[in-house]
Amino acid sequence: MRAHGAMPRRTLADGYRITTEQSGPVVAVRILGETGELAASGYGAETDHVFVYDRIVTEPAHRRKGLGHVLMQTLHAARRDPDSLELLVATDDGRALYETLGWRVVAPYASASIVEG
């Protein structure tokens, strides 16, 4: 879970471009390298005042360039409800990044589903 407030800002590294695609309550973010290869990606889904971040991945050849940070801030900015509770499904590998962005562990595992209504 992340405390409310602004997420630290970072700019996208040179040579990369970012795309965002919204499909109903789900937003997909992709960061592409100079040759169009997928460098990082992640998803967010929002419902009932909850925004869930999921499947956040930076490919090994593109790590340590701030891509995960930019990806997370892009998902954060895509929330429709700025007061929504933010939840993150993550691995231990991402913990250092997430902690610098204000996240804290509330459970070792969480899952969510969106029911169309």
Coordinates of C-alpha atoms in Angstrom, one line a residue:
M1 CA 0.0 0.0 0.0
R2 CA 1.2 3.5 -0.7
A3 CA 0.5 6.6 1.3
H4 CA -1.4 9.3 -0.4
G5 CA 0.5 12.2 -1.9
A6 CA 2.7 13.0 -4.8
M7 CA 5.0 10.3 -6.2
P8 CA 8.6 11.4 -6.7
R9 CA 9.1 12.5 -10.3
R10 CA 11.7 11.2 -12.7
T11 CA 12.1 11.8 -16.5
L12 CA 12.4 9.0 -19.1
A13 CA 16.0 8.2 -20.0
D14 CA 17.2 9.2 -23.5
G15 CA 16.4 6.7 -26.2
Y16 CA 13.2 5.4 -24.7
R17 CA 9.6 6.2 -25.4
I18 CA 6.5 5.4 -23.4
T19 CA 3.0 4.3 -24.5
T20 CA -0.2 4.2 -22.5
E21 CA -3.3 2.3 -23.5
Q22 CA -6.6 2.4 -21.6
S23 CA -9.2 -0.3 -21.9
G24 CA -12.1 0.3 -19.5
P25 CA -10.7 0.1 -15.9
V26 CA -7.4 -1.3 -17.1
V27 CA -4.4 0.8 -18.2
A28 CA -1.3 -0.7 -19.8
V29 CA 2.0 1.1 -19.9
R30 CA 4.9 0.1 -22.1
I31 CA 8.4 1.6 -22.4
L32 CA 10.2 0.8 -25.6
G33 CA 13.9 1.1 -26.4
E34 CA 15.5 2.7 -29.4
T35 CA 14.8 -0.2 -31.7
G36 CA 11.3 -0.7 -30.5
E37 CA 12.0 -3.6 -28.1
L38 CA 10.0 -3.8 -25.0
A39 CA 12.1 -2.5 -22.1
A40 CA 9.5 -2.3 -19.3
S41 CA 5.8 -2.8 -18.9
G42 CA 3.1 -2.8 -16.3
Y43 CA -0.7 -2.6 -15.7
G44 CA -3.1 -0.9 -13.4
A45 CA -6.8 -1.6 -12.8
E46 CA -9.2 0.7 -10.9
T47 CA -12.5 0.0 -9.4
D48 CA -14.5 1.1 -6.3
H49 CA -11.8 3.6 -5.1
V50 CA -9.0 1.1 -5.4
F51 CA -6.2 1.2 -8.0
V52 CA -4.1 -2.0 -8.3
Y53 CA -0.7 -2.0 -9.9
D54 CA 0.3 -5.4 -11.4
R55 CA 2.9 -7.2 -13.5
I56 CA 5.5 -4.5 -13.3
V57 CA 8.5 -5.7 -15.2
T58 CA 11.8 -4.1 -16.4
E59 CA 13.7 -6.4 -18.8
P60 CA 17.2 -7.2 -17.5
A61 CA 19.1 -5.4 -20.3
H62 CA 17.2 -2.2 -19.4
R63 CA 17.5 -2.1 -15.6
R64 CA 19.1 0.6 -13.4
K65 CA 17.9 3.3 -15.8
G66 CA 14.9 4.6 -13.9
L67 CA 12.4 2.9 -16.2
G68 CA 10.5 1.2 -13.4
H69 CA 10.2 4.5 -11.6
V70 CA 8.8 6.3 -14.7
L71 CA 6.5 3.4 -15.4
M72 CA 5.1 3.6 -11.8
Q73 CA 4.6 7.3 -12.0
T74 CA 2.8 7.0 -15.3
L75 CA 0.4 4.4 -13.9
H76 CA -0.1 6.6 -10.8
A77 CA -1.0 9.6 -13.0
A78 CA -3.5 7.4 -15.0
R79 CA -5.7 6.9 -11.9
R80 CA -9.2 8.4 -12.5
D81 CA -9.8 8.9 -8.7
P82 CA -6.8 10.6 -7.1
D83 CA -8.0 9.5 -3.7
S84 CA -8.2 5.8 -4.6
L85 CA -6.4 3.4 -2.4
E86 CA -3.3 2.1 -4.2
L87 CA -2.3 -1.5 -4.0
L88 CA 0.7 -3.2 -5.6
V89 CA 1.2 -6.8 -6.4
A90 CA 5.0 -7.2 -6.3
T91 CA 8.0 -9.5 -6.0
D92 CA 10.9 -9.1 -3.5
D93 CA 13.1 -8.0 -6.4
G94 CA 11.1 -4.8 -6.8
R95 CA 10.9 -3.9 -3.1
A96 CA 13.8 -1.4 -3.1
L97 CA 12.2 0.6 -5.9
Y98 CA 8.8 0.5 -4.4
E99 CA 10.0 1.6 -1.0
T100 CA 11.7 4.7 -2.6
L101 CA 8.3 5.6 -4.1
G102 CA 6.5 5.5 -0.7
W103 CA 5.2 1.9 -0.7
R104 CA 5.0 -0.3 2.4
V105 CA 4.2 -4.0 2.8
V106 CA 0.8 -4.8 4.3
A107 CA 0.6 -8.5 3.3
P108 CA 2.9 -11.0 1.7
Y109 CA 0.4 -11.6 -1.1
A110 CA -2.8 -9.9 -2.3
S111 CA -5.1 -10.5 -5.3
A112 CA -7.9 -8.5 -6.8
S113 CA -10.5 -9.0 -9.5
I114 CA -12.7 -6.6 -11.4
V115 CA -16.3 -7.6 -11.7
E116 CA -18.2 -6.0 -14.5
G117 CA -21.4 -4.4 -13.3

